[in-house]
Amino acid sequence: MKVLVPLVLALGIATPAGALDAIGEIGANLDGEELNWQVMRQDDGSAMVQITDIGPLTMIELHALGDGSISIGLIFHGKPSGDTPPAGLTIDMRPDRGAMAGAVWESEEEPPQMSIDLLDLEDEGRIQASFAATLCRRDAPDDCRDVEGRIDTSLGAGP
């Protein structure tokens, strides 16, 4: 998943601004800093969202741009639903402003928590959820901060 982030970011930077439409948003409070990102879809229908089925697992990867970037990866055993919390969850943030700017903050030590209000994989798909985690700097693992946030986005299928 971490390999895809630079590729997605490069794609977002290389694509003309008029060719991108926001299909959702992710907002978070990272140790007092309010940060917001948009999940984007290009004119060709491709989105900064990837859903992959591998045997009994389903992986959903969300990438968004705004106040830097954020990547959220969810792993479900079997068919994902809002009634079942993800079996695996990772969060990586790269804020571009405030006291946390310039660092990569990732969930490594303590697993993040997520409460899913809506998860629909039919048609265009949608996820609405809240999350909480302790994120640590990749370059200084002892520097950790709490984050709480909210996801409300289409999963990108459709026109």
Coordinates of C-alpha atoms in Angstrom, one line a residue:
M1 CA 0.0 0.0 0.0
K2 CA 2.8 2.4 0.8
V3 CA 4.2 2.0 -2.7
L4 CA 1.0 3.2 -4.2
V5 CA 0.9 6.5 -2.4
P6 CA 3.8 8.2 -4.3
L7 CA 2.3 6.9 -7.6
V8 CA -1.2 8.3 -6.7
L9 CA 0.3 11.6 -5.6
A10 CA 2.3 11.9 -8.8
L11 CA -0.8 11.2 -10.8
G12 CA -2.7 13.8 -8.9
I13 CA 0.0 16.4 -9.4
A14 CA 0.6 15.6 -13.1
T15 CA -3.1 15.8 -14.0
P16 CA -4.6 19.1 -14.9
A17 CA -6.8 20.5 -12.2
G18 CA -9.9 20.7 -14.4
A19 CA -9.7 16.9 -15.0
L20 CA -10.3 16.1 -11.3
D21 CA -13.6 16.0 -9.4
A22 CA -14.0 15.6 -5.7
I23 CA -16.1 12.6 -4.8
G24 CA -15.7 12.8 -1.0
E25 CA -13.7 14.1 1.9
I26 CA -11.7 13.1 4.9
G27 CA -11.3 15.4 7.8
A28 CA -9.2 15.0 10.9
N29 CA -7.8 16.7 14.0
L30 CA -4.2 15.7 14.5
D31 CA -3.1 16.9 17.9
G32 CA -5.1 20.1 17.6
E33 CA -4.5 20.8 13.9
E34 CA -7.6 20.6 11.7
L35 CA -6.7 19.0 8.4
N36 CA -8.9 18.3 5.4
W37 CA -8.5 16.3 2.2
Q38 CA -10.5 15.5 -0.9
V39 CA -10.9 12.1 -2.5
M40 CA -10.7 12.8 -6.3
R41 CA -11.9 11.1 -9.5
Q42 CA -10.5 11.9 -13.0
D43 CA -12.6 12.5 -16.1
D44 CA -11.8 8.9 -17.2
G45 CA -13.6 7.6 -14.1
S46 CA -10.5 6.4 -12.2
A47 CA -10.5 7.4 -8.6
M48 CA -8.0 7.7 -5.7
V49 CA -9.8 4.6 -4.3
Q50 CA -8.9 1.0 -4.9
I51 CA -11.0 -2.1 -3.9
T52 CA -9.2 -5.4 -4.3
D53 CA -10.6 -8.9 -3.6
I54 CA -7.8 -11.5 -2.8
G55 CA -9.4 -14.8 -1.8
P56 CA -11.3 -14.4 1.4
L57 CA -10.0 -10.8 1.9
T58 CA -11.2 -7.5 0.6
M59 CA -8.9 -4.5 0.7
I60 CA -10.1 -0.9 0.4
E61 CA -7.5 1.8 -0.1
L62 CA -8.4 5.5 0.1
H63 CA -6.0 8.3 -0.9
A64 CA -6.9 12.0 -0.6
L65 CA -5.1 15.3 -1.2
G66 CA -5.6 18.7 0.5
D67 CA -3.7 19.7 3.6
G68 CA -0.9 17.4 2.4
S69 CA -2.1 13.8 1.8
I70 CA -3.7 10.9 3.7
S71 CA -3.9 7.2 2.9
I72 CA -6.3 4.8 4.7
G73 CA -6.1 1.1 4.2
L74 CA -8.9 -1.3 5.4
I75 CA -8.8 -5.1 5.2
F76 CA -11.9 -7.1 5.7
H77 CA -12.3 -10.9 6.1
G78 CA -15.1 -11.9 3.6
K79 CA -17.5 -9.5 2.2
P80 CA -17.1 -6.0 3.8
S81 CA -20.1 -4.5 5.6
G82 CA -20.8 -1.7 8.0
D83 CA -21.7 -4.2 10.7
T84 CA -18.2 -5.7 10.8
P85 CA -15.2 -3.6 11.8
P86 CA -12.1 -4.0 9.5
A87 CA -9.7 -6.8 10.5
G88 CA -6.9 -4.5 9.6
L89 CA -6.6 -0.7 9.4
T90 CA -3.6 1.6 8.6
I91 CA -3.5 5.4 8.4
D92 CA -0.6 7.5 7.0
M93 CA -0.7 11.3 6.9
R94 CA 1.6 13.8 5.4
P95 CA 0.4 17.2 6.6
D96 CA 1.8 20.2 4.7
R97 CA 1.0 22.9 7.2
G98 CA 1.1 23.5 11.0
A99 CA 3.4 22.0 13.6
M100 CA 3.3 18.6 12.0
A101 CA 4.2 19.7 8.4
G102 CA 6.8 17.8 6.5
A103 CA 6.7 14.6 8.5
V104 CA 5.1 11.3 7.6
W105 CA 2.8 10.2 10.5
E106 CA 1.7 6.6 10.4
S107 CA -0.1 4.1 12.5
E108 CA 2.4 1.4 13.6
E109 CA 2.3 0.6 17.3
E110 CA -1.3 0.7 18.3
P111 CA -4.0 -0.4 15.8
P112 CA -6.3 2.4 14.7
Q113 CA -10.0 2.1 15.5
M114 CA -12.8 2.7 13.1
S115 CA -16.6 2.9 13.4
I116 CA -18.4 2.4 10.1
D117 CA -21.8 4.2 9.7
L118 CA -22.2 3.1 6.1
L119 CA -20.3 0.8 3.7
D120 CA -21.9 0.2 0.4
L121 CA -20.0 -1.5 -2.4
E122 CA -22.8 -1.5 -4.9
D123 CA -23.1 0.9 -7.9
E124 CA -20.8 3.9 -7.1
G125 CA -20.2 2.7 -3.5
R126 CA -19.9 4.8 -0.4
I127 CA -18.2 4.8 3.0
Q128 CA -19.0 7.0 6.0
A129 CA -17.0 6.3 9.0
S130 CA -15.1 7.8 11.9
F131 CA -11.6 6.8 13.0
A132 CA -9.2 7.3 15.9
A133 CA -5.5 6.4 16.1
T134 CA -2.1 7.3 17.6
L135 CA 0.2 8.2 14.7
C136 CA 4.0 8.3 15.1
R137 CA 6.5 10.1 12.9
R138 CA 8.3 7.7 10.6
D139 CA 11.6 9.5 11.1
A140 CA 11.2 9.9 14.9
P141 CA 9.0 6.9 16.1
D142 CA 9.0 8.2 19.7
D143 CA 7.1 11.3 18.6
C144 CA 3.4 10.2 18.6
R145 CA 0.2 12.2 18.3
D146 CA -3.5 11.4 18.6
V147 CA -5.8 11.8 15.6
E148 CA -9.5 11.6 15.2
G149 CA -11.3 12.0 11.9
R150 CA -14.2 11.3 9.6
I151 CA -14.5 9.8 6.2
D152 CA -17.4 10.5 3.8
T153 CA -16.7 9.5 0.3
S154 CA -18.0 7.7 -2.8
L155 CA -15.8 4.7 -3.6
G156 CA -15.4 6.0 -7.1
A157 CA -17.2 3.6 -9.4
G158 CA -19.6 5.2 -11.9
P159 CA -19.4 8.0 -14.4

